[in-house]
Short mmCIF file of C-alpha atoms and ligand atoms in Angstrom, two decimals:
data_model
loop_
_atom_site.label_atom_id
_atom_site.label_comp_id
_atom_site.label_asym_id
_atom_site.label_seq_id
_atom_site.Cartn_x
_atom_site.Cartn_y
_atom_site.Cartn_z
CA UNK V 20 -7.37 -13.42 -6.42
CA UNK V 21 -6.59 -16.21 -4.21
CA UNK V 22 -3.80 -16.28 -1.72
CA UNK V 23 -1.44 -18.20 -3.68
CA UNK V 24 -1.34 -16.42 -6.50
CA UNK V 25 -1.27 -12.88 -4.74
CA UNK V 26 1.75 -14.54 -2.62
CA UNK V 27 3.91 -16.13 -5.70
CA UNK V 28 2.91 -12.37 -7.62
CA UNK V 29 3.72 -10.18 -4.41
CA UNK V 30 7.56 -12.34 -4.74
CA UNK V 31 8.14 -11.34 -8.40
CA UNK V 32 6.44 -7.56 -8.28
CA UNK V 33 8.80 -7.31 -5.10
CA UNK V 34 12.35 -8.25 -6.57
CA UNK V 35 11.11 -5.98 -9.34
CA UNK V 36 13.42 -7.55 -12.50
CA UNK V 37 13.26 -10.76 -14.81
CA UNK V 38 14.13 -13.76 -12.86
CA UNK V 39 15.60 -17.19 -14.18
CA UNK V 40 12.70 -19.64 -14.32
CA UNK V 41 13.46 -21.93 -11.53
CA UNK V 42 12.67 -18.39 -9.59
CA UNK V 43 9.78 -18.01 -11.09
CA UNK V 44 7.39 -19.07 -7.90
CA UNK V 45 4.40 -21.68 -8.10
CA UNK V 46 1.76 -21.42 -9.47
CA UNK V 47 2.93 -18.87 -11.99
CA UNK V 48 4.06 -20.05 -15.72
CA UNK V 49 4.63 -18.36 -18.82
CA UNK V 50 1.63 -17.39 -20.26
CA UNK V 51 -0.13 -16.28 -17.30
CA UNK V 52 0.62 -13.21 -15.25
CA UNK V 53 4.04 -14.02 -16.14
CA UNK V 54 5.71 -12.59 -18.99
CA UNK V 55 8.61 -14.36 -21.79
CA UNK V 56 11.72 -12.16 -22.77
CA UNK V 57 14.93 -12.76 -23.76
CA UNK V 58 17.35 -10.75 -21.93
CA UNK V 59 20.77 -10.03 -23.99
CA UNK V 60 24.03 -11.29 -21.54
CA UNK V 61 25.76 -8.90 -20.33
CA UNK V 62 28.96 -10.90 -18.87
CA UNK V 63 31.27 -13.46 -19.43
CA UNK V 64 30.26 -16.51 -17.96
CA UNK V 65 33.71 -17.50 -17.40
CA UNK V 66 34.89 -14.33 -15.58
CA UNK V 67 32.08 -12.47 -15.17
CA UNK V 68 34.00 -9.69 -16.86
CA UNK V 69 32.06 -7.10 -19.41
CA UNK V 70 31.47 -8.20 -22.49
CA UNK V 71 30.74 -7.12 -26.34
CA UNK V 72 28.54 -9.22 -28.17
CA UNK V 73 29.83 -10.16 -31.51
CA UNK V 74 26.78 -12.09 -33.27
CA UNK V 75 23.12 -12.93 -32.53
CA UNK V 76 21.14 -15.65 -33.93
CA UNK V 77 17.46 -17.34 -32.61
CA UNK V 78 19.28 -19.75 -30.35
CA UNK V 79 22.42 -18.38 -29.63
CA UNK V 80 24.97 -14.85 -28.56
CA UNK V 81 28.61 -15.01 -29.66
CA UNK V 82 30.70 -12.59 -26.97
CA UNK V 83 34.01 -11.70 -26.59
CA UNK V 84 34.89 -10.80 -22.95
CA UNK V 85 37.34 -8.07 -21.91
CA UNK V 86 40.01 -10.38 -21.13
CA UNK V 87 39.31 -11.86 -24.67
CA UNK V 88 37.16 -14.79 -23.67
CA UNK V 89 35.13 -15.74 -26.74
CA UNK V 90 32.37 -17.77 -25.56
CA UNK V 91 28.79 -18.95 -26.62
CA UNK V 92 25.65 -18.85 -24.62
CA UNK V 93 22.43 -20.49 -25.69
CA UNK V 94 19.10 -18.00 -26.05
CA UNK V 95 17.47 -20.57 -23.51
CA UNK V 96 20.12 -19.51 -20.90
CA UNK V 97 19.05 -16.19 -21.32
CA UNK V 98 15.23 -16.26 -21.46
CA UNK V 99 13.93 -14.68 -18.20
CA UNK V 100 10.40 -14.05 -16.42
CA UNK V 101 8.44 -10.73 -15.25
CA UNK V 102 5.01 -10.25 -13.96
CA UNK V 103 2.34 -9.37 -16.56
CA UNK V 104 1.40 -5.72 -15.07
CA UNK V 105 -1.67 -6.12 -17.18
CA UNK V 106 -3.07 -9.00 -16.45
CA UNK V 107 -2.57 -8.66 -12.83
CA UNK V 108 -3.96 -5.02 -12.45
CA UNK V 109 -7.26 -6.31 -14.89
CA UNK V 110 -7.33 -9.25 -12.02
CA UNK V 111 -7.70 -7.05 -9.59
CA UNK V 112 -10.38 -4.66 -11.62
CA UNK V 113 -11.84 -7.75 -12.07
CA UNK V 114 -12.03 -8.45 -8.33
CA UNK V 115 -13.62 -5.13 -7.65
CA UNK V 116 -16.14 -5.95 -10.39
CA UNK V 117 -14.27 -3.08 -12.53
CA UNK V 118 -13.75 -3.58 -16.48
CA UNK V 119 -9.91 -2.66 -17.38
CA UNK V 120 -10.51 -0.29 -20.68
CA UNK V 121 -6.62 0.52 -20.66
CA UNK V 122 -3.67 -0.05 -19.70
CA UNK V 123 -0.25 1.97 -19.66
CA UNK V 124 3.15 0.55 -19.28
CA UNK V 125 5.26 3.74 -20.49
CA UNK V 126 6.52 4.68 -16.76
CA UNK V 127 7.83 0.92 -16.04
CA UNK V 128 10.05 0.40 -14.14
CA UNK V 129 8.13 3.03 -11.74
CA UNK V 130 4.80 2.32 -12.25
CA UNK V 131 2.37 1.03 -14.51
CA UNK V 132 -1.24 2.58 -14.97
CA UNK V 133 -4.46 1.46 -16.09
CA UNK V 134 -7.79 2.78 -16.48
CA UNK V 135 -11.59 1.36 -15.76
CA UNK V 136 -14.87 2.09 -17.75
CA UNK V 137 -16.20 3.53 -14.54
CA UNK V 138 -13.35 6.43 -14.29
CA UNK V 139 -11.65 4.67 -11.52
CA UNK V 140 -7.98 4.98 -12.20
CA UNK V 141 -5.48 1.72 -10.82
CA UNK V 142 -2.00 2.68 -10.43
CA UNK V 143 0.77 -0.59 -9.54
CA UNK V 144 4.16 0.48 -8.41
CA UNK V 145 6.93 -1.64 -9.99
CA UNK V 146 10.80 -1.80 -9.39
CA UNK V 147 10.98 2.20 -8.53
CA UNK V 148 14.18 3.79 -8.02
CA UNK V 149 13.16 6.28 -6.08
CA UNK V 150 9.90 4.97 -4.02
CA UNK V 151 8.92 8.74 -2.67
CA UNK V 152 9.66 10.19 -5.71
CA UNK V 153 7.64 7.47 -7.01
CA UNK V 154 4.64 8.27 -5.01
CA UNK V 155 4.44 11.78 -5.91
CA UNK V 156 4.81 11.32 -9.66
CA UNK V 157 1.39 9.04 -9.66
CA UNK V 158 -0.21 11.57 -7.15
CA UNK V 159 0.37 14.09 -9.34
CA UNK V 160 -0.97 12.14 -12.33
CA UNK V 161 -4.37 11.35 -10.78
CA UNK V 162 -4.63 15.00 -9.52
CA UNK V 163 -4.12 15.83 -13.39
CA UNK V 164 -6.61 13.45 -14.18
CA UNK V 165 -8.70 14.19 -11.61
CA UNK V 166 -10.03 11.02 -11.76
CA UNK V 167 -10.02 8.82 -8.59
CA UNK V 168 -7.23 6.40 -8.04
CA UNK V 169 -6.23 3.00 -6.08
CA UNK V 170 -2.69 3.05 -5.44
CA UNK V 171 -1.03 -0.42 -5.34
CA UNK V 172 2.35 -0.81 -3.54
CA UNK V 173 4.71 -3.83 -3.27
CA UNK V 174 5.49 -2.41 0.21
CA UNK V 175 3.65 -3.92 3.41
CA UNK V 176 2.87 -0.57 4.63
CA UNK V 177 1.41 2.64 3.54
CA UNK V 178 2.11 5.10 6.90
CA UNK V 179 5.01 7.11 3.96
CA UNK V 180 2.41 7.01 1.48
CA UNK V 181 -0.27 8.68 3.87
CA UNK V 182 1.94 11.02 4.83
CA UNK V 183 3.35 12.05 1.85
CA UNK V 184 -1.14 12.45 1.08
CA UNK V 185 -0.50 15.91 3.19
CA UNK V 186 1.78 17.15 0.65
CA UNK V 187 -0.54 17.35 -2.13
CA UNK V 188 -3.71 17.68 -0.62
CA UNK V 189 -5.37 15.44 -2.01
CA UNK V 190 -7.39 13.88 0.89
CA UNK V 191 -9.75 11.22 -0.88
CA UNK V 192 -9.01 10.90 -4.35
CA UNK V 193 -6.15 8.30 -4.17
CA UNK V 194 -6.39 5.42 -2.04
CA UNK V 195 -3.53 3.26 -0.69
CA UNK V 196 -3.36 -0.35 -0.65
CA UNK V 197 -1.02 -2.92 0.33
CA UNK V 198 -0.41 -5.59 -2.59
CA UNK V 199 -1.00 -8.46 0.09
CA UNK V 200 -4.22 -7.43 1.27
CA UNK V 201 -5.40 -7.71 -2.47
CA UNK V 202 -7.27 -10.68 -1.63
CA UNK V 203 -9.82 -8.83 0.35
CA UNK V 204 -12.06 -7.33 -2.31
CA UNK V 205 -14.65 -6.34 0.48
CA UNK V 206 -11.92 -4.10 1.91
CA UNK V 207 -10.84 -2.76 -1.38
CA UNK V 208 -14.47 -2.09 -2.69
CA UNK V 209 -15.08 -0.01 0.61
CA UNK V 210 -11.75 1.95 -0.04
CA UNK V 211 -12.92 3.07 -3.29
CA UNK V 212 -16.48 3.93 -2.81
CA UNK V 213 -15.23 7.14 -0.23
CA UNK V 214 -13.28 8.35 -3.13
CA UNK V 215 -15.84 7.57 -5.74
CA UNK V 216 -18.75 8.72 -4.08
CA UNK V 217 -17.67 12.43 -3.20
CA UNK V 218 -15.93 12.64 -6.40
CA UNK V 219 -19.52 11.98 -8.20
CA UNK V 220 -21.53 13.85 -5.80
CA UNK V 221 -19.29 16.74 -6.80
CA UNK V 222 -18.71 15.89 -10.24
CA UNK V 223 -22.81 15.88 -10.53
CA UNK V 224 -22.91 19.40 -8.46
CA UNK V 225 -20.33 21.23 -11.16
CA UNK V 226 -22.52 19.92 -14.48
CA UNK V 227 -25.70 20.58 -13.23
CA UNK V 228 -24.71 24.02 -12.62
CA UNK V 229 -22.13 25.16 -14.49
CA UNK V 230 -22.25 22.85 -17.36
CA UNK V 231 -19.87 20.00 -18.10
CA UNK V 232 -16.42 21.70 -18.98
CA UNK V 233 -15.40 23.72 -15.82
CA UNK V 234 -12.25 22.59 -15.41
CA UNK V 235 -10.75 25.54 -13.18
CA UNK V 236 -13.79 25.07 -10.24
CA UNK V 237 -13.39 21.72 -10.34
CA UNK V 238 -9.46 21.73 -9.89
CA UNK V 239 -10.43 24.40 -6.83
CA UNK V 240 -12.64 21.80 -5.30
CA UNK V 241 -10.19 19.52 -5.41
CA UNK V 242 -7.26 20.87 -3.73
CA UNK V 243 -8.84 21.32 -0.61
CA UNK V 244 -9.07 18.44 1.29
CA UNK V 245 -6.21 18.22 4.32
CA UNK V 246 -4.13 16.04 6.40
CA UNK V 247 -7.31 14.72 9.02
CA UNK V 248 -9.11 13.62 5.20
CA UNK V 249 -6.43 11.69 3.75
CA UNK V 250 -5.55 10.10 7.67
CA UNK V 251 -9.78 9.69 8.12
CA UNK V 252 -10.02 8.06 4.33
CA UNK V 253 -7.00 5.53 5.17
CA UNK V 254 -7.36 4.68 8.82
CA UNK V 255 -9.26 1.23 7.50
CA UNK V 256 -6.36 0.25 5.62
CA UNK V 257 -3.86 1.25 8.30
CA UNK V 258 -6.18 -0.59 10.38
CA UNK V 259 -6.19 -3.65 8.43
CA UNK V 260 -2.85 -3.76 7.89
CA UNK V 261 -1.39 -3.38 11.51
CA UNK V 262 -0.16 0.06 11.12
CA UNK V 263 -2.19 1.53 13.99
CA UNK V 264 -0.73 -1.17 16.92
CA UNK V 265 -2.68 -1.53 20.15
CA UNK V 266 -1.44 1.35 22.69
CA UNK V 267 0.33 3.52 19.75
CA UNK V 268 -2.29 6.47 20.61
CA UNK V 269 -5.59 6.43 19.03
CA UNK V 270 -5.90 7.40 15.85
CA UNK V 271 -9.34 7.22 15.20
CA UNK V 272 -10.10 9.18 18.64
CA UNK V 273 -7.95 11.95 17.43
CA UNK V 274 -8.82 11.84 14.10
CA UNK V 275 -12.27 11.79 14.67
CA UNK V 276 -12.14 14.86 17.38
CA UNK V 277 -10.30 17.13 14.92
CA UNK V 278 -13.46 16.21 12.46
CA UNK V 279 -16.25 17.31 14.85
CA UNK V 280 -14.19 20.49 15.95
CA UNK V 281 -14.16 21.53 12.34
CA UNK V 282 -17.53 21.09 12.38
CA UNK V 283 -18.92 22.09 15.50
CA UNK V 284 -18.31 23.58 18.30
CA UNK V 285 -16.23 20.77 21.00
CA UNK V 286 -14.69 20.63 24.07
CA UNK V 287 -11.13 19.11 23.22
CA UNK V 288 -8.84 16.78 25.35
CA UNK V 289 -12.18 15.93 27.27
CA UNK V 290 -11.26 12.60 28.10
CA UNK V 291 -10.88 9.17 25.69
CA UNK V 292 -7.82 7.35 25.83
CA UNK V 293 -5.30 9.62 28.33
CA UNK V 294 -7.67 9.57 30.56
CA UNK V 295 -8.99 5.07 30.10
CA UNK V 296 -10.02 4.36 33.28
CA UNK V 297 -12.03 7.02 34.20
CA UNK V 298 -15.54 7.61 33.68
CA UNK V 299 -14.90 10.51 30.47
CA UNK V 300 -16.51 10.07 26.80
CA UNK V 301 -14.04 10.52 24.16
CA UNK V 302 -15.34 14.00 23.28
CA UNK V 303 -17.85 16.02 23.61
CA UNK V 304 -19.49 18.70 21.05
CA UNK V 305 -22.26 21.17 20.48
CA UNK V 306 -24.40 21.16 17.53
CA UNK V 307 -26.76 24.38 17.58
CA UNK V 308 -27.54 27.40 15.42
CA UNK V 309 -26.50 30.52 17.05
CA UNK V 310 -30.06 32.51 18.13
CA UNK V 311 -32.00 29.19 17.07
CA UNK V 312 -33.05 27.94 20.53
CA UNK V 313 -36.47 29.15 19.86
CA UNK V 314 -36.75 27.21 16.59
CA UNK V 315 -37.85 24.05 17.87
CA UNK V 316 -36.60 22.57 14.56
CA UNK V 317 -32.53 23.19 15.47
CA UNK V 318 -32.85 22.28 19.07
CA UNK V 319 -29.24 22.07 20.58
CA UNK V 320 -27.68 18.50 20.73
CA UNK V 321 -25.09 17.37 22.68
CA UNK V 322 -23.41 15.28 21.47
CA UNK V 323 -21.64 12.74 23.46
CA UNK V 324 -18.98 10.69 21.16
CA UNK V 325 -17.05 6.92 21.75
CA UNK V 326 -14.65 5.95 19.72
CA UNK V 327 -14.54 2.45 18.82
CA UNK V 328 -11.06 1.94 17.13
CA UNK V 329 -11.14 -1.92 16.96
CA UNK V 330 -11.39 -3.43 13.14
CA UNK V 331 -14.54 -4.06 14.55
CA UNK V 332 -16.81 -2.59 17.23
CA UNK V 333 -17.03 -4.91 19.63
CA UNK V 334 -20.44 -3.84 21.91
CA UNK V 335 -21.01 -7.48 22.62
CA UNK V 336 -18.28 -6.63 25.20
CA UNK V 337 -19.21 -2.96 25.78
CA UNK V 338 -20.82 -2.63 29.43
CA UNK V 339 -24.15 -1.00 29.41
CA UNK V 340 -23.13 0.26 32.99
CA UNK V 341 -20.11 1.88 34.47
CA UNK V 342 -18.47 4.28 32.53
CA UNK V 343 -21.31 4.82 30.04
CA UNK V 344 -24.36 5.39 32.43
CA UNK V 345 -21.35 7.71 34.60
CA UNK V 346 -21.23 10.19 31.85
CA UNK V 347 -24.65 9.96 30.58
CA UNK V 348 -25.44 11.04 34.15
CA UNK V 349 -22.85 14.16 33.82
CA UNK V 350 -24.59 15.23 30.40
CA UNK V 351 -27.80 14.92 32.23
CA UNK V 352 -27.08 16.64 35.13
CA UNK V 353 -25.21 19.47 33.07
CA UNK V 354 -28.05 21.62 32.00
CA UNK V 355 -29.28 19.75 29.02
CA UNK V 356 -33.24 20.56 29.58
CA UNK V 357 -34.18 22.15 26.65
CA UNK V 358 -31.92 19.87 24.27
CA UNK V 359 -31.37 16.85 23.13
CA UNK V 360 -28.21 14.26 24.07
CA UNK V 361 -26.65 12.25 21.36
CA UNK V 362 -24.75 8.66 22.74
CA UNK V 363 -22.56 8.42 19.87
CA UNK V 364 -20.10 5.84 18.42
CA UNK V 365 -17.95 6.42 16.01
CA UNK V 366 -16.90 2.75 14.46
CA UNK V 367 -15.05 1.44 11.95
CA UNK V 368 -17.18 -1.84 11.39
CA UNK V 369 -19.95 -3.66 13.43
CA UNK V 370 -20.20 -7.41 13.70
CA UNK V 371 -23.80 -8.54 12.56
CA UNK V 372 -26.41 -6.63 14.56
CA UNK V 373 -24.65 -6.02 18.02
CA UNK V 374 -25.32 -2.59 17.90
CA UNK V 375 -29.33 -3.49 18.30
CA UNK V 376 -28.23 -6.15 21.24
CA UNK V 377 -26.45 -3.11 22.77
CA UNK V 378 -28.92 -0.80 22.24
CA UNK V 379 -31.25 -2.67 24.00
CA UNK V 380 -29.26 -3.31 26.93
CA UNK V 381 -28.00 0.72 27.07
CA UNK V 382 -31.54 2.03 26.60
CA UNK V 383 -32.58 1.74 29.97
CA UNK V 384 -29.73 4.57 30.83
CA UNK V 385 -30.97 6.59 28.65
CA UNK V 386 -33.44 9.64 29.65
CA UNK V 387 -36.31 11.02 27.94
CA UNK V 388 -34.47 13.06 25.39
CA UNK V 389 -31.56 10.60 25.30
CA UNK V 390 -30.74 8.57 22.02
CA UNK V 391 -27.77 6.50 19.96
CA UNK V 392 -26.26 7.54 16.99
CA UNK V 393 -23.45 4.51 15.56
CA UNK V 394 -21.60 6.91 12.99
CA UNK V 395 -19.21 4.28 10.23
CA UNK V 396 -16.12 5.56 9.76
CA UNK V 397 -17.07 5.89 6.27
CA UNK V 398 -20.01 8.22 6.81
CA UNK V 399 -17.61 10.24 8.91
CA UNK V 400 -15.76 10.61 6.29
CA UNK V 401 -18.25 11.08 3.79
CA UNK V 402 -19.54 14.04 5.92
CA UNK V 403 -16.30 15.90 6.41
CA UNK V 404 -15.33 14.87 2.61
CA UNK V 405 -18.44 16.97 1.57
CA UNK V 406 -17.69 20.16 4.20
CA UNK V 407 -13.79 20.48 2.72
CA UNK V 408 -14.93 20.46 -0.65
CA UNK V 409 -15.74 23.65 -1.37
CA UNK V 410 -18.41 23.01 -4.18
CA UNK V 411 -20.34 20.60 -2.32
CA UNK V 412 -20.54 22.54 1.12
CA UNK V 413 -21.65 25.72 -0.92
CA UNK V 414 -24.66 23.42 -2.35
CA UNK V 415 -25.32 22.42 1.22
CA UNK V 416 -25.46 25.56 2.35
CA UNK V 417 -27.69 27.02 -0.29
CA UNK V 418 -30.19 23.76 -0.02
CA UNK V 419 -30.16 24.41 4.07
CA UNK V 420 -28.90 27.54 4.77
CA UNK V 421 -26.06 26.27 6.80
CA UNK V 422 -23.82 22.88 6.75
CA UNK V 423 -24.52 22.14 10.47
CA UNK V 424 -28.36 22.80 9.30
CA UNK V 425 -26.96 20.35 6.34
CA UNK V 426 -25.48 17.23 9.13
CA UNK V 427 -28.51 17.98 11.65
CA UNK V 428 -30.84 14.61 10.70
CA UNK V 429 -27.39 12.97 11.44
CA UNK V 430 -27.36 14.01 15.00
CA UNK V 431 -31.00 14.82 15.84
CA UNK V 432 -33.63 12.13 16.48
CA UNK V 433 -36.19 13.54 15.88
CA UNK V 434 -35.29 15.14 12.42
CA UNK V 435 -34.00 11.76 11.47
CA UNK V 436 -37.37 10.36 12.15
CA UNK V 437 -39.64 12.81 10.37
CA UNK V 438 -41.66 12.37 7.42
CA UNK V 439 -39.76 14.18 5.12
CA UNK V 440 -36.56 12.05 5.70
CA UNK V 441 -38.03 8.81 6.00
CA UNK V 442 -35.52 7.61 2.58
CA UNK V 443 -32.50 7.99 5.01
CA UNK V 444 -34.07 5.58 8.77
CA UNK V 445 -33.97 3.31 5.31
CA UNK V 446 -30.69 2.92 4.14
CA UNK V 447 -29.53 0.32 6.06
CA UNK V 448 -26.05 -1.12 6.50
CA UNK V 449 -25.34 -4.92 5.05
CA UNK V 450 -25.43 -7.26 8.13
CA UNK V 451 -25.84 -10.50 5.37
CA UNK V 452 -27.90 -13.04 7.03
CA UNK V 453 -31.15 -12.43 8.60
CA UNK V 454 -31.00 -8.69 6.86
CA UNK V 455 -34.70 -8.78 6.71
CA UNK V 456 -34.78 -9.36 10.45
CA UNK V 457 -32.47 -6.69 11.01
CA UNK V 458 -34.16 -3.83 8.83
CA UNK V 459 -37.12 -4.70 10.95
CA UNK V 460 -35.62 -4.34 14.18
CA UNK V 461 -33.96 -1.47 13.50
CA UNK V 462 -37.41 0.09 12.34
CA UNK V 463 -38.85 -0.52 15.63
CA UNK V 464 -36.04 1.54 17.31
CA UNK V 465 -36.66 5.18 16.30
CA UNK V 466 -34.06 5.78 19.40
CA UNK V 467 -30.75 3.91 17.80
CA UNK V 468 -29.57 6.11 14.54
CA UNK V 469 -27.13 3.97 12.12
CA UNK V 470 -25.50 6.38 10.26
CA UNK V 471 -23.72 4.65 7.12
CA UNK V 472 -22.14 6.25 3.95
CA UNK V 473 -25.41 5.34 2.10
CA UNK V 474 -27.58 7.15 4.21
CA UNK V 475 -25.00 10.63 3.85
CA UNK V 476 -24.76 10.51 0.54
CA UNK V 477 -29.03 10.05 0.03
CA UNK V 478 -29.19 12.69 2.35
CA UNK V 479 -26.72 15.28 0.23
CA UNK V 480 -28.29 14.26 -2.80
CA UNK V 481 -32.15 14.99 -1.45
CA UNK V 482 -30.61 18.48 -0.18
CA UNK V 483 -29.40 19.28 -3.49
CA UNK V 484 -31.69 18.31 -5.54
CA UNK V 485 -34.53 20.29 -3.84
CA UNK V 486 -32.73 23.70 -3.87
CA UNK V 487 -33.44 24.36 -8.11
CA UNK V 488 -35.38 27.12 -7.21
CA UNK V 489 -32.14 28.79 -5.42
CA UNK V 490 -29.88 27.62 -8.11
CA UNK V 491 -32.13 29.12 -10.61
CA UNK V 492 -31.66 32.58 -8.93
CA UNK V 493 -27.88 32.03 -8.87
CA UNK V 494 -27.95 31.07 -12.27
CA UNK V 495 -28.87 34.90 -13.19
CA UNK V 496 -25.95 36.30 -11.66
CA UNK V 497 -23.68 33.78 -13.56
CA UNK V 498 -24.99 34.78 -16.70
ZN1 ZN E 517 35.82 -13.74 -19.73
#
């Protein structure tokens, strides 16, 4: 959808009733996205008193006012223009390369709902009454539905929606967006995929195990994902919209802390953005398997975690030296012999291949058992989608006896690298031209890990699928 169009249809979906037709804004016209009807009078045009009307014809009302006006008003006077709910929401499945297989107008004015041949549900909030109330009615649709769901507002931002996410656990399954940044398919494809891609992983767990009517685990499965999910699966879209303001407290840092203290053991408040300035990662965790250290397999890794909050990451401006090569030197110093030391940075997005340029420019730091992991926000969230879900974890856990065991590739170098998960050093992210160029370079740098959603979810699925022997054991006890 162009930025016209969205503007003009933004205007109309905003004032949320029929307007006059010199109100209707360019380029709209009757006929498309903009909807004919006739709207009876309702006062006198004389003294805008209440009115009874007394005949109806094509062209024309007869009324009689309360103070006994009788006047006539053409049908033309009284022909008025609305958005075409339809036609913009299969627009915008259209945009996201989405067929619209239905659409429902029965809870206008509130909201109108429409369906997609891949499952994905689009809900567009019109002309509420009661915007929370609002909110909650289509969450608690698309939790019946269990189906996942974009939700379009008219509103510019979505901090109430996201918080009212922590009500209804949720977490993934419905994503907020903006109507004005519905000319940014990119952004909106990205959105969906989280939700889409843990809600098939799981979907695919429950039938091959259990069959495909098990409506009760699924339901359990879904309810819970927290707060940190639905804040983790939205920060992009606060991002984008400029809800999270320069200085307002980082809510990636945070966000992204809580995540790796649910999953591993972390120092908290180690440093990041109370303490800018000084020479302190953002956090700092430990990734090992109580009584492994002999298992050369599960080494312990330290991992050693930057935030990069910006819509983009920008290392082109990250210095190699100075605060980096500081705390590099700490993790060195501190007793990190026998293990391994992950540089990590969590990041939203990454502009072409700077994370390569960086690399090369960081490496030098870097000791013997020293390495880079870039974690997307997206795989992130992917990964701590997967632990909260209940079904999936269990899977996890059964295909490698524990979830850390589960994440490890993610973190570890030299698991990453081995033979058996070569599939994952290959799922690269989309850096448009040169990508060739890119996947090569990349390839020659066993010592930078780019961990994108793609290369989570290939990983969950190898896990899974491997384990039929264990599932087949299982299955007896089910039976
Ligand atoms: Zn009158």
């Amino acid at each position: 959808m162009d930025s016209k169009l969205l503007d003009s249809l933004h205007a109309v979906i905003t004032r949320g009733k029929p307007v006059p037709v010199e109100k209707v804004p360019d380029p709209l016209e009757p006929g498309e996205y903009i909807v004919e009807r006739v709207q009876e009078p309702t006062t006198c045009p004389k003294c805008e008193e209440g009115i009874v009307i007394v005949d109806d014809t094509d062209d024309r009302f007869e009324i009689r006012c309360h103070n006994n006006h009788f006047e006539t008003i053409p049908t033309a006077d009284r022909l008025r223009y609305a958005p075409d709910l339809n036609q913009v929401l299969a627009t915008v499945a259209d945009d996201l390369n989405l067929t619209l297989t239905s659409f429902d107008g029965q809870s206008l004015p509130r909201f109108a709902q429409a369906e997609t041949a891949h499952g994905t549900l689009l809900y567009l909030i019109y002309a509420p009454r009661n915007y929370c109330d609002t909110v909650k009615q289509i969450y608690e649709d698309a939790i019946e539905r269990g189906q996942p769901a974009l939700l379009i507002t008219p509103q510019d931002e979505i901090t109430d929606i996201v918080e009212l996410q922590f009500l209804f656990s949720v977490g993934h399954l419905v994503q907020a967006v903006p109507f004005s940044k519905l000319d940014n398919p990119a952004l909106l494809k990205q959105t969906l995929r989280t939700a889409e891609e843990v809600e098939n992983l799981g979907q695919d767990i429950i039938e091959q195990r259990f069959g495909a009517s098990q409506d009760t685990l699924r339901e359990r499965a879904n309810t819970n994902p927290r707060y940190i999910l639905s804040v983790l699966s939205n920060i992009r879209m606060l991002r984008e919209n400029g809800e999270i303001k320069p200085g307002s407290g980082d809510l990636l840092e945070q966000t992204a802390e809580a995540v790796f203290m649910h999953l591993f053991p972390t120092q908290p408040d180690r440093g990041g953005e109370a303490d800018s300035g000084q020479n302190l990662p953002d956090n700092v965790f430990y990734l090992w398997e109580q009584g492994s250290y002999k298992h050369t397999d599960y080494e312990p890794v330290l991992g050693v975690v930057d935030t990069k909050s910006g819509k983009t990451a920008n290392f082109a401006k990250e210095k190699a030296s100075g605060k980096h090569d500081n705390y590099l030197d700490l993790a060195r110093k501190h007793s990190f012999q026998h293990g391994s030391v992950a540089h990590i940075f969590v990041v939203l997005d990454i502009n072409g291949r700077q994370e390569i340029k960086y690399f090369d420019r960081i490496k030098e730091e870097y000791a013997e058992n020293m390495y880079m992991v870039v974690l997307t926000l997206d795989a992130l969230t992917t990964i701590f989608a997967a632990y909260l879900s209940s079904v999936i974890s269990n899977e996890l856990k059964l295909g490698s006896t524990s979830f850390t065991r589960a994440i490890y590739p993610f973190f570890h170098r030299d698991t990453f690298n081995a033979d058996q998960n070569t599939d994952l050093r290959r799922q690269f992210r989309i850096v448009g031209r040169s990508q060739e160029g890119y996947q090569i370079n990349l390839l020659e740098r066993p010592d930078l890990l780019v961990i994108n959603q793609d290369t989570v979810i290939t990983h969950f699925r190898n896990i899974i699928d491997r384990d039929a022997e264990i599932k087949e054991i299982l299955g007896r006890y089910f039976k």
